[in-house]
């Protein structure tokens, strides 16, 4: 018997058109009814995953922000696990992103902040149950409380350079993912 099934949202449960199949939904409910813990693990922010988890009828904590947070959303919204970058690391990442002229998303307190209200953010939040806040300077946020920093860049070569540079800059310190 399967005791635990962990699934991502985007590209796994949710197709490119932001839908999921009835067969998938029925299978997840059947597994859950038979005692399997069905857990969602996503790069999304916690509040961006809750509506889908509710819609699917799942009852387990949500793993969000690429694994840096686990929250018991259904019972008391208790944070079961959280690991954040330091304020110094966040400052360095933001400065690096700015030097590369990429769009920056900053997540803190389950809110999304951006400095630019552009096509990148509008496309990013589409179908993700997420609202965003535009502020003049991300560094005015409490950087010690950031859950995630994300850059959006359509040029794949430039994006790979960003990943490579950050991986080298923060080797063994931060989890850098594309």
PDB file of N, CA and C in Angstrom, residues 54-114:
ATOM      1  N   UNK A  54      -7.856  22.873  -1.504  1.00  0.00           N
ATOM      2  CA  UNK A  54      -9.259  22.827  -1.067  1.00  0.00           C
ATOM      3  C   UNK A  54     -10.139  22.241  -2.162  1.00  0.00           C
ATOM      4  N   UNK A  55      -9.957  22.735  -3.382  1.00  0.00           N
ATOM      5  CA  UNK A  55     -10.750  22.276  -4.523  1.00  0.00           C
ATOM      6  C   UNK A  55     -10.588  20.773  -4.749  1.00  0.00           C
ATOM      7  N   UNK A  56      -9.365  20.287  -4.545  1.00  0.00           N
ATOM      8  CA  UNK A  56      -9.096  18.858  -4.720  1.00  0.00           C
ATOM      9  C   UNK A  56      -9.607  18.025  -3.548  1.00  0.00           C
ATOM     10  N   UNK A  57      -9.926  18.676  -2.433  1.00  0.00           N
ATOM     11  CA  UNK A  57     -10.437  17.957  -1.265  1.00  0.00           C
ATOM     12  C   UNK A  57      -9.354  17.262  -0.466  1.00  0.00           C
ATOM     13  N   UNK A  58      -8.127  17.792  -0.501  1.00  0.00           N
ATOM     14  CA  UNK A  58      -7.022  17.178   0.234  1.00  0.00           C
ATOM     15  C   UNK A  58      -6.958  17.738   1.658  1.00  0.00           C
ATOM     16  N   UNK A  59      -6.373  16.958   2.574  1.00  0.00           N
ATOM     17  CA  UNK A  59      -6.392  17.330   3.992  1.00  0.00           C
ATOM     18  C   UNK A  59      -5.020  17.251   4.654  1.00  0.00           C
ATOM     19  N   UNK A  60      -3.974  17.445   3.905  1.00  0.00           N
ATOM     20  CA  UNK A  60      -2.620  17.346   4.456  1.00  0.00           C
ATOM     21  C   UNK A  60      -1.944  18.721   4.420  1.00  0.00           C
ATOM     22  N   UNK A  61      -0.889  18.906   5.211  1.00  0.00           N
ATOM     23  CA  UNK A  61      -0.137  20.165   5.138  1.00  0.00           C
ATOM     24  C   UNK A  61       0.397  20.400   3.724  1.00  0.00           C
ATOM     25  N   UNK A  62       0.655  21.662   3.423  1.00  0.00           N
ATOM     26  CA  UNK A  62       1.166  22.064   2.112  1.00  0.00           C
ATOM     27  C   UNK A  62       2.652  22.400   2.236  1.00  0.00           C
ATOM     28  N   UNK A  63       3.447  21.852   1.312  1.00  0.00           N
ATOM     29  CA  UNK A  63       4.861  22.196   1.197  1.00  0.00           C
ATOM     30  C   UNK A  63       4.938  23.267   0.109  1.00  0.00           C
ATOM     31  N   UNK A  64       5.432  24.460   0.469  1.00  0.00           N
ATOM     32  CA  UNK A  64       5.452  25.564  -0.488  1.00  0.00           C
ATOM     33  C   UNK A  64       6.841  26.191  -0.565  1.00  0.00           C
ATOM     34  N   UNK A  65       6.963  27.190  -1.443  1.00  0.00           N
ATOM     35  CA  UNK A  65       8.226  27.913  -1.632  1.00  0.00           C
ATOM     36  C   UNK A  65       9.405  26.970  -1.879  1.00  0.00           C
ATOM     37  N   UNK A  66       9.242  26.026  -2.775  1.00  0.00           N
ATOM     38  CA  UNK A  66      10.301  25.067  -3.121  1.00  0.00           C
ATOM     39  C   UNK A  66      10.778  24.262  -1.911  1.00  0.00           C
ATOM     40  N   UNK A  67       9.892  24.033  -0.962  1.00  0.00           N
ATOM     41  CA  UNK A  67      10.237  23.220   0.195  1.00  0.00           C
ATOM     42  C   UNK A  67      10.691  23.997   1.406  1.00  0.00           C
ATOM     43  N   UNK A  68      10.745  25.314   1.318  1.00  0.00           N
ATOM     44  CA  UNK A  68      11.244  26.080   2.463  1.00  0.00           C
ATOM     45  C   UNK A  68      10.171  26.339   3.523  1.00  0.00           C
ATOM     46  N   UNK A  69       8.915  25.960   3.237  1.00  0.00           N
ATOM     47  CA  UNK A  69       7.866  26.114   4.242  1.00  0.00           C
ATOM     48  C   UNK A  69       6.881  24.957   4.152  1.00  0.00           C
ATOM     49  N   UNK A  70       6.467  24.479   5.326  1.00  0.00           N
ATOM     50  CA  UNK A  70       5.392  23.493   5.421  1.00  0.00           C
ATOM     51  C   UNK A  70       4.383  24.052   6.405  1.00  0.00           C
ATOM     52  N   UNK A  71       3.120  24.157   5.940  1.00  0.00           N
ATOM     53  CA  UNK A  71       2.065  24.714   6.794  1.00  0.00           C
ATOM     54  C   UNK A  71       0.864  23.801   6.849  1.00  0.00           C
ATOM     55  N   UNK A  72       0.315  23.718   8.057  1.00  0.00           N
ATOM     56  CA  UNK A  72      -0.877  22.929   8.314  1.00  0.00           C
ATOM     57  C   UNK A  72      -2.092  23.810   8.033  1.00  0.00           C
ATOM     58  N   UNK A  73      -2.405  24.010   6.797  1.00  0.00           N
ATOM     59  CA  UNK A  73      -3.398  24.986   6.352  1.00  0.00           C
ATOM     60  C   UNK A  73      -4.799  24.731   6.888  1.00  0.00           C
ATOM     61  N   UNK A  74      -5.194  23.487   7.021  1.00  0.00           N
ATOM     62  CA  UNK A  74      -6.598  23.174   7.296  1.00  0.00           C
ATOM     63  C   UNK A  74      -6.977  23.362   8.761  1.00  0.00           C
ATOM     64  N   UNK A  75      -6.110  22.977   9.676  1.00  0.00           N
ATOM     65  CA  UNK A  75      -6.476  23.014  11.090  1.00  0.00           C
ATOM     66  C   UNK A  75      -6.271  24.388  11.719  1.00  0.00           C
ATOM     67  N   UNK A  76      -5.055  24.901  11.676  1.00  0.00           N
ATOM     68  CA  UNK A  76      -4.760  26.134  12.406  1.00  0.00           C
ATOM     69  C   UNK A  76      -3.761  27.038  11.690  1.00  0.00           C
ATOM     70  N   UNK A  77      -3.417  26.706  10.479  1.00  0.00           N
ATOM     71  CA  UNK A  77      -2.456  27.457   9.672  1.00  0.00           C
ATOM     72  C   UNK A  77      -1.073  27.554  10.323  1.00  0.00           C
ATOM     73  N   UNK A  78      -0.783  26.604  11.190  1.00  0.00           N
ATOM     74  CA  UNK A  78       0.500  26.568  11.879  1.00  0.00           C
ATOM     75  C   UNK A  78       1.627  26.288  10.887  1.00  0.00           C
ATOM     76  N   UNK A  79       2.729  27.019  11.042  1.00  0.00           N
ATOM     77  CA  UNK A  79       3.924  26.749  10.243  1.00  0.00           C
ATOM     78  C   UNK A  79       4.663  25.608  10.934  1.00  0.00           C
ATOM     79  N   UNK A  80       4.767  24.484  10.239  1.00  0.00           N
ATOM     80  CA  UNK A  80       5.427  23.306  10.786  1.00  0.00           C
ATOM     81  C   UNK A  80       6.932  23.331  10.539  1.00  0.00           C
ATOM     82  N   UNK A  81       7.328  24.008   9.463  1.00  0.00           N
ATOM     83  CA  UNK A  81       8.747  24.100   9.102  1.00  0.00           C
ATOM     84  C   UNK A  81       8.925  25.357   8.267  1.00  0.00           C
ATOM     85  N   UNK A  82      10.020  26.068   8.503  1.00  0.00           N
ATOM     86  CA  UNK A  82      10.341  27.231   7.692  1.00  0.00           C
ATOM     87  C   UNK A  82      11.850  27.443   7.706  1.00  0.00           C
ATOM     88  N   UNK A  83      12.384  27.696   6.544  1.00  0.00           N
ATOM     89  CA  UNK A  83      13.811  28.024   6.432  1.00  0.00           C
ATOM     90  C   UNK A  83      13.943  29.169   5.449  1.00  0.00           C
ATOM     91  N   UNK A  84      14.480  30.278   5.930  1.00  0.00           N
ATOM     92  CA  UNK A  84      14.605  31.480   5.113  1.00  0.00           C
ATOM     93  C   UNK A  84      16.077  31.842   4.908  1.00  0.00           C
ATOM     94  N   UNK A  85      16.310  32.623   3.869  1.00  0.00           N
ATOM     95  CA  UNK A  85      17.643  33.183   3.678  1.00  0.00           C
ATOM     96  C   UNK A  85      17.835  34.309   4.686  1.00  0.00           C
ATOM     97  N   UNK A  86      19.065  34.682   4.917  1.00  0.00           N
ATOM     98  CA  UNK A  86      19.340  35.794   5.823  1.00  0.00           C
ATOM     99  C   UNK A  86      19.059  37.110   5.094  1.00  0.00           C
ATOM    100  N   UNK A  87      18.935  38.183   5.856  1.00  0.00           N
ATOM    101  CA  UNK A  87      18.738  39.504   5.262  1.00  0.00           C
ATOM    102  C   UNK A  87      19.919  39.878   4.372  1.00  0.00           C
ATOM    103  N   UNK A  88      21.116  39.512   4.803  1.00  0.00           N
ATOM    104  CA  UNK A  88      22.315  39.806   4.012  1.00  0.00           C
ATOM    105  C   UNK A  88      22.281  39.052   2.677  1.00  0.00           C
ATOM    106  N   UNK A  89      21.904  37.782   2.717  1.00  0.00           N
ATOM    107  CA  UNK A  89      21.802  37.003   1.480  1.00  0.00           C
ATOM    108  C   UNK A  89      20.735  37.606   0.562  1.00  0.00           C
ATOM    109  N   UNK A  90      19.592  37.965   1.129  1.00  0.00           N
ATOM    110  CA  UNK A  90      18.497  38.544   0.338  1.00  0.00           C
ATOM    111  C   UNK A  90      18.949  39.845  -0.323  1.00  0.00           C
ATOM    112  N   UNK A  91      19.637  40.675   0.406  1.00  0.00           N
ATOM    113  CA  UNK A  91      20.153  41.940  -0.138  1.00  0.00           C
ATOM    114  C   UNK A  91      21.077  41.664  -1.332  1.00  0.00           C
ATOM    115  N   UNK A  92      21.983  40.707  -1.179  1.00  0.00           N
ATOM    116  CA  UNK A  92      22.916  40.375  -2.265  1.00  0.00           C
ATOM    117  C   UNK A  92      22.177  39.843  -3.501  1.00  0.00           C
ATOM    118  N   UNK A  93      21.163  39.012  -3.277  1.00  0.00           N
ATOM    119  CA  UNK A  93      20.401  38.463  -4.405  1.00  0.00           C
ATOM    120  C   UNK A  93      19.651  39.582  -5.126  1.00  0.00           C
ATOM    121  N   UNK A  94      18.990  40.452  -4.367  1.00  0.00           N
ATOM    122  CA  UNK A  94      18.253  41.563  -4.985  1.00  0.00           C
ATOM    123  C   UNK A  94      19.207  42.446  -5.783  1.00  0.00           C
ATOM    124  N   UNK A  95      20.350  42.769  -5.220  1.00  0.00           N
ATOM    125  CA  UNK A  95      21.325  43.601  -5.927  1.00  0.00           C
ATOM    126  C   UNK A  95      21.806  42.902  -7.204  1.00  0.00           C
ATOM    127  N   UNK A  96      22.037  41.601  -7.117  1.00  0.00           N
ATOM    128  CA  UNK A  96      22.460  40.858  -8.304  1.00  0.00           C
ATOM    129  C   UNK A  96      21.360  40.875  -9.363  1.00  0.00           C
ATOM    130  N   UNK A  97      20.108  40.587  -8.971  1.00  0.00           N
ATOM    131  CA  UNK A  97      18.992  40.611  -9.922  1.00  0.00           C
ATOM    132  C   UNK A  97      18.898  41.979 -10.604  1.00  0.00           C
ATOM    133  N   UNK A  98      19.030  43.038  -9.824  1.00  0.00           N
ATOM    134  CA  UNK A  98      18.971  44.387 -10.403  1.00  0.00           C
ATOM    135  C   UNK A  98      20.097  44.594 -11.410  1.00  0.00           C
ATOM    136  N   UNK A  99      21.293  44.113 -11.092  1.00  0.00           N
ATOM    137  CA  UNK A  99      22.425  44.281 -12.008  1.00  0.00           C
ATOM    138  C   UNK A  99      22.183  43.555 -13.330  1.00  0.00           C
ATOM    139  N   UNK A 100      21.380  42.491 -13.283  1.00  0.00           N
ATOM    140  CA  UNK A 100      21.081  41.722 -14.490  1.00  0.00           C
ATOM    141  C   UNK A 100      19.825  42.211 -15.207  1.00  0.00           C
ATOM    142  N   UNK A 101      19.134  43.184 -14.582  1.00  0.00           N
ATOM    143  CA  UNK A 101      17.919  43.776 -15.170  1.00  0.00           C
ATOM    144  C   UNK A 101      16.843  42.722 -15.442  1.00  0.00           C
ATOM    145  N   UNK A 102      16.592  41.885 -14.440  1.00  0.00           N
ATOM    146  CA  UNK A 102      15.522  40.891 -14.529  1.00  0.00           C
ATOM    147  C   UNK A 102      14.364  41.328 -13.634  1.00  0.00           C
ATOM    148  N   UNK A 103      13.189  40.826 -13.924  1.00  0.00           N
ATOM    149  CA  UNK A 103      12.024  41.110 -13.086  1.00  0.00           C
ATOM    150  C   UNK A 103      12.185  40.351 -11.767  1.00  0.00           C
ATOM    151  N   UNK A 104      11.881  41.009 -10.639  1.00  0.00           N
ATOM    152  CA  UNK A 104      12.055  40.400  -9.314  1.00  0.00           C
ATOM    153  C   UNK A 104      10.717  40.283  -8.606  1.00  0.00           C
ATOM    154  N   UNK A 105      10.437  39.087  -8.077  1.00  0.00           N
ATOM    155  CA  UNK A 105       9.314  38.848  -7.173  1.00  0.00           C
ATOM    156  C   UNK A 105       9.889  38.577  -5.793  1.00  0.00           C
ATOM    157  N   UNK A 106       9.326  39.218  -4.769  1.00  0.00           N
ATOM    158  CA  UNK A 106       9.725  38.966  -3.384  1.00  0.00           C
ATOM    159  C   UNK A 106       8.492  38.509  -2.611  1.00  0.00           C
ATOM    160  N   UNK A 107       8.638  37.428  -1.856  1.00  0.00           N
ATOM    161  CA  UNK A 107       7.530  36.844  -1.112  1.00  0.00           C
ATOM    162  C   UNK A 107       7.808  36.937   0.381  1.00  0.00           C
ATOM    163  N   UNK A 108       6.892  37.543   1.106  1.00  0.00           N
ATOM    164  CA  UNK A 108       7.010  37.604   2.564  1.00  0.00           C
ATOM    165  C   UNK A 108       5.615  37.693   3.169  1.00  0.00           C
ATOM    166  N   UNK A 109       5.409  36.970   4.260  1.00  0.00           N
ATOM    167  CA  UNK A 109       4.101  36.976   4.900  1.00  0.00           C
ATOM    168  C   UNK A 109       2.982  36.554   3.979  1.00  0.00           C
ATOM    169  N   UNK A 110       3.283  35.664   3.060  1.00  0.00           N
ATOM    170  CA  UNK A 110       2.344  35.191   2.042  1.00  0.00           C
ATOM    171  C   UNK A 110       1.764  36.324   1.196  1.00  0.00           C
ATOM    172  N   UNK A 111       2.592  37.312   0.967  1.00  0.00           N
ATOM    173  CA  UNK A 111       2.264  38.390   0.043  1.00  0.00           C
ATOM    174  C   UNK A 111       3.386  38.482  -0.986  1.00  0.00           C
ATOM    175  N   UNK A 112       3.011  38.839  -2.181  1.00  0.00           N
ATOM    176  CA  UNK A 112       3.954  38.983  -3.286  1.00  0.00           C
ATOM    177  C   UNK A 112       4.180  40.465  -3.547  1.00  0.00           C
ATOM    178  N   UNK A 113       5.445  40.859  -3.577  1.00  0.00           N
ATOM    179  CA  UNK A 113       5.832  42.249  -3.825  1.00  0.00           C
ATOM    180  C   UNK A 113       6.702  42.328  -5.061  1.00  0.00           C
ATOM    181  N   UNK A 114       6.483  43.377  -5.845  1.00  0.00           N
ATOM    182  CA  UNK A 114       7.291  43.652  -7.030  1.00  0.00           C
ATOM    183  C   UNK A 114       7.581  45.149  -7.092  1.00  0.00           C
TER     184      UNK A 114
END
